[in-house]
Amino acid sequence: MLKSTIGLEIHAELRTKTKMFCGCPNDPEERHPNVNTCPVCLAHPGVLPTANAEAIKSVLKLGLAIGGELPTRAKFDRKSYFYPDLPKGYQISQYDEPLVLGGELAGIKIRRVHLEEDTARLSHAADGSGSLIDFNRAGVPLMELVTEPVIHSAEAALNFAKELQLLLRYLGISNAEMENGEMRIEANISMAEEGADSFGTKVEVKNINSFKAVEGAIAYELERQAKAISAGERIVQETRGWDPVGNRTVSQRVKEEAHDYRYMPEPDIPPLDFGAANAIDLAELKTLIPELPWDKRKRFINEYKLEPEQAEFLAADPATADFFEEAASELAADDTSGTKTLFNYLSSDLQGLLNDANLKIDEQDFKITPEKFADLVSLVVKREITSRLAKNVLSEMFKTGLDAHQLISQMGLEEFGGENRLQEIVREAIAKNPKAVEDFKKGKENALQFLTGQVMAKTKGSAKPEEVCSALLKELK
Ligand code: ADP
Ligand code: MG
Ligand code: ZN
């Protein structure tokens, strides 16, 4: 039996106002190339970098959230290599004294988290006629998180990546959108006989640009290695790239050609001393950490008696979770069935309306307040309106922002719930359908169904079928 081992290296661009070592704006939305630049991030000689405190705080916040150790001393180092997107000839990164050591997320042990700078962005013309370079991204703060080799399946790796993305968003330190490169994943993958006392030779897979690719690339690589090992072949230590079109990994370079980065302490930035009197206040940073996704899930299950999947749905988006809680606070505290109904209307009907309108629950254009939403839900819970009417009212609320009661009377539907108006419609239906009435008296079951249908149609679905039926029976007797 072969055992799979996976370790992840994940980069995320931080959402700071300015770049890592200069005052240029850090603006991933900027569409004009090379406007957010200065001599520092353009790598002019003789310039002086200064470290961005906001970026350092962001990584420390992450360290606190994952329960890592924050050493009292950290420093920056130069990592030397040449590439056109790095004209300095070295990247300022961290080597042996990173900001965060250890920690754990989603059951996976973390080795370290450090801070570095992103490179410029190269685009290559498809016809090979040349390449363009945009320095807006050069020097953007980039954090790198490295896990221990303790992941054993593609699914667990995917779950880890998703939990990290959610955590980065909760902490407000990165958008961590994989599709535009704000979060980038490299997977180290090896296989060895179960019980072997050392790991197998690892392969590093790069160019994993989506969650689909995380699962696809790891699953493919595990299968490739298993096949090779069973065929008696040796795994070569190499870097491979994920080819999302061909759905396979492709060899890029073997380890013999690997770089020696010649790390050396960055002489222009003094080491960070977190023991110093004027250092970043960790106690204050702690107060800036919101309730974390896993705590929120646990609390939602306990407090609102939700199912784990329901809690997960809500915790996946803090704004949705807040909306749910505000609406739930309008219902009676011990009203579990109300909370369940609230969740159902929120996660299916309301979410559907939001999706169709391509709208987020915390956007200005979304007009339903949690109070109004709770009001509608309590009408359903108290069985004052049918679920069919509730859906119609909800979509009107979504368009207008008006409250449920207002809409129900405006739509002229409220009376249909009232008994007098219903009795009137029932009498009308009986008067208009003598044939069905006769059939009913002869004992034909479907005559009653037919009449019920007539009445329901007249009430536009707002009356409850059981009520219509009993009103009909009462009148027919
Ligand atoms: P390198 O020096 O090649 O960068 P490291 O030991 O620093 O290797 O580890 C880099 C990443 O590779 C880490 O995420 C680590 O967990 C993972 N890793 C290390 N050895 C293995 C292995 N044999 N199989 C799978 N992943 C591994
Ligand atoms: Mg590595
Ligand atoms: Zn700059």
Coordinates of C-alpha atoms and ligand atoms in Angstrom, one line a residue:
M1 CA 0.0 0.0 0.0
L2 CA 1.3 3.5 -0.9
K3 CA 0.8 6.4 1.3
S4 CA 0.4 9.9 -0.2
T5 CA 2.1 12.9 1.4
I6 CA 1.3 16.5 0.5
G7 CA 2.7 19.8 1.7
L8 CA 1.4 23.2 0.5
E9 CA 3.1 26.5 -0.2
I10 CA 0.5 29.3 -0.5
H11 CA 1.1 32.9 -1.5
A12 CA -1.5 35.6 -1.0
E13 CA -1.3 39.3 -2.0
L14 CA -2.1 41.5 1.0
R15 CA -4.7 44.2 0.7
T16 CA -2.7 47.1 2.1
K17 CA -3.0 50.7 1.0
T18 CA 0.6 50.9 -0.2
K19 CA 3.3 48.5 -1.5
M20 CA 5.7 46.6 0.7
F21 CA 8.8 48.8 0.6
C22 CA 7.6 52.1 -0.9
G23 CA 4.6 54.4 -0.8
C24 CA 3.2 53.5 -4.2
P25 CA -0.5 52.5 -4.2
N26 CA -1.3 48.8 -3.9
D27 CA -4.2 48.7 -6.3
P28 CA -5.0 45.4 -8.1
E29 CA -7.8 47.2 -9.9
E30 CA -5.5 49.6 -11.8
R31 CA -5.8 48.9 -15.5
H32 CA -3.2 51.4 -16.7
P33 CA 0.2 49.6 -16.7
N34 CA 3.2 51.1 -14.9
V35 CA 1.5 54.0 -13.2
N36 CA 1.8 52.8 -9.6
T37 CA 5.6 52.9 -9.7
C38 CA 8.6 54.8 -8.2
P39 CA 12.4 54.3 -8.1
V40 CA 12.1 51.8 -5.3
C41 CA 9.7 49.4 -6.9
L42 CA 11.3 50.0 -10.3
A43 CA 14.6 48.7 -8.8
H44 CA 16.7 51.8 -9.4
P45 CA 20.1 51.6 -7.8
G46 CA 20.8 53.3 -4.5
V47 CA 17.2 53.6 -3.3
L48 CA 16.2 52.8 0.3
P49 CA 13.3 50.4 1.0
T50 CA 11.2 50.9 4.2
A51 CA 9.0 48.1 5.5
N52 CA 5.2 48.5 5.4
A53 CA 3.9 48.2 9.0
E54 CA 0.3 47.4 7.8
A55 CA 1.6 44.4 5.9
I56 CA 3.6 43.2 8.9
K57 CA 0.5 43.6 11.1
S58 CA -1.6 41.6 8.6
V59 CA 0.8 38.6 8.8
L60 CA 0.9 38.8 12.6
K61 CA -2.9 38.8 12.7
L62 CA -2.9 35.6 10.6
G63 CA -0.3 34.2 13.0
L64 CA -2.5 34.9 16.0
A65 CA -5.5 33.4 14.3
I66 CA -3.8 30.1 13.5
G67 CA -2.2 29.9 17.0
G68 CA 1.3 30.2 15.7
E69 CA 4.4 31.5 17.5
L70 CA 5.3 35.1 16.9
P71 CA 9.0 35.3 17.6
T72 CA 10.2 38.5 19.2
R73 CA 12.7 39.0 16.4
A74 CA 12.3 38.8 12.7
K75 CA 14.3 40.0 9.7
F76 CA 14.2 40.4 6.0
D77 CA 16.6 38.7 3.6
R78 CA 17.6 39.0 0.0
K79 CA 16.8 35.9 -2.1
S80 CA 18.9 36.2 -5.3
Y81 CA 17.8 35.1 -8.7
F82 CA 17.4 36.6 -12.1
Y83 CA 14.2 37.0 -14.0
P84 CA 12.9 39.9 -16.2
D85 CA 10.0 40.5 -13.7
L86 CA 12.6 41.1 -10.9
P87 CA 15.1 43.7 -12.1
K88 CA 16.8 44.1 -8.7
G89 CA 18.2 40.6 -9.2
Y90 CA 16.9 39.6 -5.8
Q91 CA 13.5 39.5 -4.0
I92 CA 13.2 40.9 -0.5
S93 CA 11.8 37.9 1.5
Q94 CA 12.3 36.3 4.9
Y95 CA 14.6 33.2 5.3
D96 CA 15.5 32.0 8.8
E97 CA 13.6 34.5 10.9
P98 CA 10.1 34.7 9.6
L99 CA 7.2 36.5 11.3
V100 CA 5.3 33.4 12.2
L101 CA 6.4 29.9 13.2
G102 CA 4.0 26.9 13.6
G103 CA 0.3 27.1 14.0
E104 CA -2.6 25.0 12.7
L105 CA -5.5 25.4 10.3
A106 CA -8.2 22.9 9.4
G107 CA -6.3 20.2 11.3
I108 CA -3.1 20.8 9.3
K109 CA 0.1 21.8 11.0
I110 CA 1.7 24.9 9.6
R111 CA 5.5 25.4 9.4
R112 CA 5.8 29.1 8.9
V113 CA 4.3 32.3 7.5
H114 CA 6.6 35.0 6.1
L115 CA 6.4 38.2 4.2
E116 CA 8.0 39.2 0.9
E117 CA 7.3 41.3 -2.2
D118 CA 5.5 40.3 -5.4
T119 CA 7.2 40.6 -8.8
A120 CA 6.2 42.6 -11.8
R121 CA 3.7 41.0 -14.2
L122 CA 4.9 39.7 -17.5
S123 CA 2.6 39.1 -20.5
H124 CA 3.8 37.2 -23.5
A125 CA 2.4 37.9 -26.9
A126 CA 0.7 34.7 -28.2
D127 CA 2.5 35.0 -31.5
G128 CA 5.9 35.1 -29.8
S129 CA 6.5 38.6 -31.1
G130 CA 7.5 39.9 -27.7
S131 CA 6.7 40.4 -24.0
L132 CA 5.3 43.3 -22.0
I133 CA 6.0 44.1 -18.4
D134 CA 3.8 45.9 -15.9
F135 CA 5.4 47.1 -12.6
N136 CA 2.1 48.0 -10.9
R137 CA 2.4 44.6 -9.1
A138 CA 6.1 44.9 -8.4
G139 CA 6.6 45.3 -4.6
V140 CA 3.0 44.4 -3.6
P141 CA 3.1 42.7 -0.2
L142 CA 2.9 39.0 -0.5
M143 CA 2.7 36.5 2.3
E144 CA 3.7 32.9 2.0
L145 CA 2.4 30.2 4.2
V146 CA 4.1 26.8 4.2
T147 CA 2.5 23.7 5.7
E148 CA 4.2 20.7 7.1
P149 CA 4.0 17.6 4.9
V150 CA 1.0 16.2 6.8
I151 CA -1.8 16.3 4.2
H152 CA -2.7 12.9 2.7
S153 CA -5.4 13.5 0.1
A154 CA -6.4 15.9 -2.6
E155 CA -9.7 16.6 -0.8
A156 CA -7.9 17.6 2.5
A157 CA -5.6 19.9 0.5
L158 CA -8.6 21.5 -1.2
N159 CA -10.3 21.9 2.2
F160 CA -7.2 23.5 3.6
A161 CA -7.0 26.0 0.7
K162 CA -10.6 26.9 1.1
E163 CA -10.4 27.4 4.8
L164 CA -7.3 29.6 4.4
Q165 CA -9.1 31.7 1.8
L166 CA -12.0 32.2 4.1
L167 CA -9.7 33.1 7.0
L168 CA -7.8 35.7 5.0
R169 CA -11.1 37.3 4.1
Y170 CA -12.4 37.2 7.6
L171 CA -9.2 38.9 8.8
G172 CA -9.6 41.4 5.9
I173 CA -6.0 41.0 4.9
S174 CA -6.4 39.6 1.4
N175 CA -9.2 39.1 -1.2
A176 CA -7.4 35.8 -1.9
E177 CA -9.2 35.4 -5.2
M178 CA -7.4 32.6 -7.0
E179 CA -8.7 33.4 -10.5
N180 CA -6.8 36.7 -10.6
G181 CA -3.7 35.5 -8.8
E182 CA -4.3 37.1 -5.4
M183 CA -3.9 33.6 -4.0
R184 CA -1.5 31.1 -5.6
I185 CA -0.8 27.5 -4.6
E186 CA 2.1 25.2 -5.0
A187 CA 1.7 21.6 -4.0
N188 CA 4.6 19.3 -3.0
I189 CA 3.6 15.7 -3.5
S190 CA 5.2 12.3 -2.7
M191 CA 4.4 8.7 -2.2
A192 CA 6.0 6.0 -0.1
E193 CA 5.2 2.5 1.1
E194 CA 2.9 2.6 4.1
G195 CA 5.0 2.3 7.2
A196 CA 8.3 3.4 5.5
D197 CA 10.5 5.4 7.8
S198 CA 11.2 8.2 5.3
F199 CA 9.2 10.2 2.7
G200 CA 9.2 9.4 -1.0
T201 CA 10.9 11.8 -3.4
K202 CA 8.7 14.9 -3.8
V203 CA 7.5 16.6 -6.9
E204 CA 6.5 20.3 -6.8
V205 CA 3.5 21.3 -8.8
K206 CA 3.2 24.9 -9.8
N207 CA 0.6 26.9 -11.7
I208 CA -2.4 25.9 -9.6
N209 CA -4.7 28.8 -10.3
S210 CA -8.1 27.6 -9.1
F211 CA -9.7 25.3 -6.5
K212 CA -10.6 22.9 -9.3
A213 CA -6.9 22.8 -10.2
V214 CA -5.9 22.1 -6.6
E215 CA -7.9 18.9 -6.6
G216 CA -7.2 18.0 -10.2
A217 CA -3.4 18.5 -10.1
I218 CA -2.9 16.6 -6.8
A219 CA -5.2 13.7 -7.9
Y220 CA -3.4 13.5 -11.2
E221 CA 0.0 13.6 -9.7
L222 CA -0.8 11.0 -7.1
E223 CA -2.0 8.6 -9.7
R224 CA 1.0 9.3 -12.0
Q225 CA 3.4 8.6 -9.1
A226 CA 1.5 5.5 -8.0
K227 CA 1.6 4.0 -11.5
A228 CA 5.3 4.8 -11.9
I229 CA 6.2 3.3 -8.5
S230 CA 4.2 0.1 -9.2
A231 CA 6.0 -0.2 -12.6
G232 CA 9.3 -0.1 -10.6
E233 CA 10.3 3.3 -11.9
R234 CA 12.0 5.9 -9.7
I235 CA 10.3 9.2 -9.1
V236 CA 12.5 12.1 -10.2
Q237 CA 12.6 15.2 -8.0
E238 CA 11.3 17.9 -10.2
T239 CA 9.1 20.9 -10.7
R240 CA 6.0 20.2 -12.8
G241 CA 3.3 22.6 -14.0
W242 CA -0.5 21.9 -14.1
D243 CA -2.0 22.0 -17.5
P244 CA -5.7 22.8 -17.0
V245 CA -6.5 22.1 -20.6
G246 CA -4.8 18.8 -20.9
N247 CA -5.7 18.0 -17.3
R248 CA -2.2 16.8 -16.5
T249 CA 1.0 17.9 -14.9
V250 CA 4.0 18.5 -17.2
S251 CA 7.7 18.4 -16.3
Q252 CA 9.2 21.9 -16.1
R253 CA 12.7 21.5 -14.6
V254 CA 14.5 18.8 -12.7
K255 CA 16.0 19.6 -9.3
E256 CA 19.6 19.4 -10.5
E257 CA 19.1 22.8 -12.2
A258 CA 17.6 24.2 -9.0
H259 CA 18.8 27.6 -7.8
D260 CA 21.1 28.4 -4.9
Y261 CA 19.3 31.6 -3.8
R262 CA 22.3 32.9 -1.8
Y263 CA 20.2 34.3 1.0
M264 CA 21.7 37.2 2.9
P265 CA 20.3 39.6 5.4
E266 CA 18.8 42.7 3.8
P267 CA 21.2 45.4 4.9
D268 CA 18.8 48.3 4.3
I269 CA 16.0 47.2 6.6
P270 CA 16.8 46.8 10.3
P271 CA 15.7 43.6 12.0
L272 CA 12.3 43.8 13.6
D273 CA 12.4 43.7 17.4
F274 CA 8.9 43.0 18.8
G275 CA 10.3 43.4 22.3
A276 CA 11.1 47.0 21.8
A277 CA 9.1 49.7 23.6
N278 CA 7.7 51.2 20.3
A279 CA 7.0 47.9 18.7
I280 CA 3.6 46.7 17.3
D281 CA 1.2 46.0 20.2
L282 CA 0.1 42.4 19.9
A283 CA -2.6 42.8 22.5
E284 CA -4.1 45.5 20.4
L285 CA -3.8 43.4 17.3
K286 CA -5.7 40.6 19.0
T287 CA -8.7 42.9 19.6
L288 CA -8.9 43.4 15.8
I289 CA -9.4 39.7 15.1
P290 CA -13.1 39.0 14.5
E291 CA -14.9 35.8 15.4
L292 CA -13.2 33.2 13.3
P293 CA -15.1 31.0 10.8
W294 CA -14.8 27.8 12.8
D295 CA -16.0 29.5 16.0
K296 CA -18.9 31.1 14.2
R297 CA -20.0 27.7 12.8
K298 CA -19.8 26.1 16.3
R299 CA -21.8 29.0 17.8
F300 CA -24.5 28.9 15.1
I301 CA -25.0 25.2 15.7
N302 CA -25.4 25.7 19.4
E303 CA -27.2 29.0 19.5
Y304 CA -29.6 28.5 16.6
K305 CA -29.8 24.7 16.5
L306 CA -28.7 24.7 12.9
E307 CA -27.3 21.7 11.1
P308 CA -23.5 21.7 10.4
E309 CA -24.0 22.3 6.7
Q310 CA -26.3 25.2 7.4
A311 CA -23.8 26.8 9.8
E312 CA -21.1 26.3 7.1
F313 CA -23.3 28.0 4.5
L314 CA -23.7 31.0 6.7
A315 CA -20.1 31.2 7.9
A316 CA -18.9 31.1 4.3
D317 CA -20.0 34.7 4.0
P318 CA -19.8 37.0 7.1
A319 CA -22.3 39.5 5.6
T320 CA -24.9 36.7 5.1
A321 CA -24.2 35.4 8.6
D322 CA -24.7 38.9 10.1
F323 CA -28.0 39.3 8.1
F324 CA -29.2 35.9 9.5
E325 CA -28.3 36.9 13.1
E326 CA -30.0 40.3 12.8
A327 CA -33.1 38.7 11.4
A328 CA -33.1 35.9 14.0
S329 CA -32.9 38.4 16.8
E330 CA -36.4 39.7 15.7
L331 CA -37.8 36.2 16.2
A332 CA -38.6 34.8 19.7
A333 CA -35.4 33.6 21.3
D334 CA -36.6 30.0 21.7
D335 CA -38.3 29.8 18.3
T336 CA -36.2 27.0 16.7
S337 CA -38.7 26.3 13.9
G338 CA -38.7 30.1 13.2
T339 CA -34.9 30.0 12.9
K340 CA -35.0 27.0 10.6
T341 CA -37.6 28.7 8.4
L342 CA -35.6 31.8 8.4
F343 CA -32.5 29.8 7.3
N344 CA -34.5 28.1 4.5
Y345 CA -35.9 31.3 3.1
L346 CA -32.5 33.0 3.3
S347 CA -30.4 30.2 1.8
S348 CA -32.9 29.3 -1.0
D349 CA -35.4 32.0 -2.0
L350 CA -33.5 35.1 -1.0
Q351 CA -30.1 33.7 -2.2
G352 CA -31.7 32.8 -5.5
L353 CA -33.0 36.4 -5.9
L354 CA -29.6 37.8 -5.1
N355 CA -27.8 35.4 -7.5
D356 CA -30.2 36.3 -10.3
A357 CA -29.6 40.0 -9.7
N358 CA -25.9 39.4 -9.3
L359 CA -26.1 41.2 -6.0
K360 CA -24.4 40.7 -2.6
I361 CA -26.3 40.9 0.6
D362 CA -24.2 43.8 1.9
E363 CA -24.5 45.9 -1.2
Q364 CA -26.4 49.2 -1.3
D365 CA -28.8 48.0 -3.9
F366 CA -30.1 45.2 -1.8
K367 CA -33.2 46.7 -0.2
I368 CA -34.6 44.2 2.3
T369 CA -33.6 44.9 5.9
P370 CA -33.2 41.9 8.3
E371 CA -36.2 43.3 10.3
K372 CA -38.5 43.2 7.2
F373 CA -37.2 39.8 6.2
A374 CA -37.9 38.4 9.7
D375 CA -41.3 39.9 9.6
L376 CA -42.1 38.0 6.4
V377 CA -40.7 34.8 7.8
S378 CA -42.9 35.1 11.0
L379 CA -46.0 35.5 8.8
V380 CA -45.1 32.1 7.3
V381 CA -44.3 30.5 10.6
K382 CA -47.6 31.7 12.1
R383 CA -49.3 30.2 9.0
E384 CA -50.9 33.6 8.2
I385 CA -49.7 33.3 4.6
T386 CA -48.9 30.3 2.4
S387 CA -45.4 29.6 1.3
R388 CA -46.5 30.3 -2.2
L389 CA -47.7 33.8 -1.3
A390 CA -44.5 34.3 0.8
K391 CA -42.3 33.7 -2.3
N392 CA -44.3 36.2 -4.3
V393 CA -44.2 38.8 -1.6
L394 CA -40.4 38.2 -1.1
S395 CA -39.7 38.9 -4.8
E396 CA -41.8 42.1 -4.6
M397 CA -39.9 43.1 -1.4
F398 CA -36.7 42.4 -3.2
K399 CA -37.7 44.8 -6.0
T400 CA -39.2 47.6 -3.9
G401 CA -37.8 47.2 -0.3
L402 CA -41.4 47.6 1.0
D403 CA -42.5 45.6 4.0
A404 CA -44.5 42.4 3.8
H405 CA -47.8 43.8 5.3
Q406 CA -47.7 46.8 3.0
L407 CA -47.2 44.6 0.0
I408 CA -49.8 42.0 0.9
S409 CA -52.5 44.7 1.2
Q410 CA -51.2 46.6 -1.8
M411 CA -51.4 43.4 -3.9
G412 CA -54.9 43.1 -2.7
L413 CA -54.2 39.7 -1.3
E414 CA -54.5 40.1 2.3
E415 CA -58.3 39.5 2.3
F416 CA -57.7 36.1 0.7
G417 CA -56.3 35.0 4.0
G418 CA -59.3 36.4 5.8
E419 CA -62.3 34.1 6.2
N420 CA -65.1 36.4 4.9
R421 CA -63.5 37.1 1.6
L422 CA -62.8 33.4 1.2
Q423 CA -66.4 32.5 1.9
E424 CA -67.5 34.9 -0.7
I425 CA -65.2 33.4 -3.4
V426 CA -66.4 29.9 -2.3
R427 CA -70.1 30.9 -2.8
E428 CA -69.2 32.4 -6.1
A429 CA -67.5 29.2 -7.3
I430 CA -70.4 27.1 -6.2
A431 CA -72.9 29.3 -8.0
K432 CA -70.8 29.3 -11.2
N433 CA -70.3 25.5 -11.3
P434 CA -73.7 23.7 -10.8
K435 CA -72.4 20.7 -12.7
A436 CA -69.5 20.1 -10.3
V437 CA -71.8 20.7 -7.3
E438 CA -74.2 18.0 -8.6
D439 CA -71.3 15.6 -9.2
F440 CA -70.1 16.2 -5.7
K441 CA -73.5 15.4 -4.3
K442 CA -73.5 12.2 -6.3
G443 CA -70.3 11.3 -4.4
K444 CA -67.7 12.2 -7.0
E445 CA -64.4 12.9 -5.2
N446 CA -62.7 14.9 -8.0
A447 CA -65.6 17.4 -8.1
L448 CA -64.4 18.7 -4.8
Q449 CA -60.9 18.9 -6.1
F450 CA -62.1 20.8 -9.1
L451 CA -63.9 23.4 -7.0
T452 CA -61.0 23.8 -4.7
G453 CA -58.8 24.5 -7.8
Q454 CA -61.3 27.1 -9.0
V455 CA -61.2 28.9 -5.6
M456 CA -57.4 28.7 -5.4
A457 CA -57.0 30.2 -8.8
K458 CA -59.3 33.1 -7.8
T459 CA -57.2 33.7 -4.7
K460 CA -54.0 33.6 -6.8
G461 CA -52.7 30.9 -4.6
S462 CA -52.7 33.0 -1.4
A463 CA -55.3 30.8 0.4
K464 CA -54.4 27.6 2.1
P465 CA -55.8 24.5 0.3
E466 CA -57.0 22.9 3.5
E467 CA -58.9 26.0 4.4
V468 CA -60.5 26.3 1.0
C469 CA -61.5 22.7 1.1
S470 CA -63.2 23.0 4.5
A471 CA -64.9 26.2 3.5
L472 CA -66.3 24.5 0.4
L473 CA -67.5 21.5 2.5
K474 CA -69.1 23.8 5.0
E475 CA -70.9 25.7 2.2
L476 CA -71.9 22.5 0.3
K477 CA -73.6 21.1 3.4
Ligands
ADP1 P1 12.4 22.7 -0.2 O1 13.6 22.9 0.5 O2 12.5 21.8 -1.4 O3 11.6 23.9 -0.5 P2 11.0 22.1 2.2 O4 11.4 21.0 3.1 O5 11.3 23.4 2.5 O6 11.5 21.7 0.7 O7 9.4 22.0 2.0 C1 8.7 22.7 1.1 C2 7.3 22.2 1.1 O8 7.3 20.8 0.7 C3 6.6 22.2 2.5 O9 5.3 22.5 2.3 C4 6.7 20.8 3.0 O10 5.7 20.4 3.8 C5 6.7 20.0 1.7 N1 7.4 18.7 1.7 C6 8.6 18.5 2.1 N2 9.0 17.2 1.9 C7 7.9 16.6 1.3 C8 7.6 15.3 0.9 N3 8.5 14.3 0.9 N4 6.4 15.1 0.3 C9 5.5 16.0 0.2 N5 5.7 17.3 0.6 C10 6.9 17.6 1.2
MG2 MG 10.1 25.2 -1.9
ZN3 ZN 7.1 52.3 -5.6

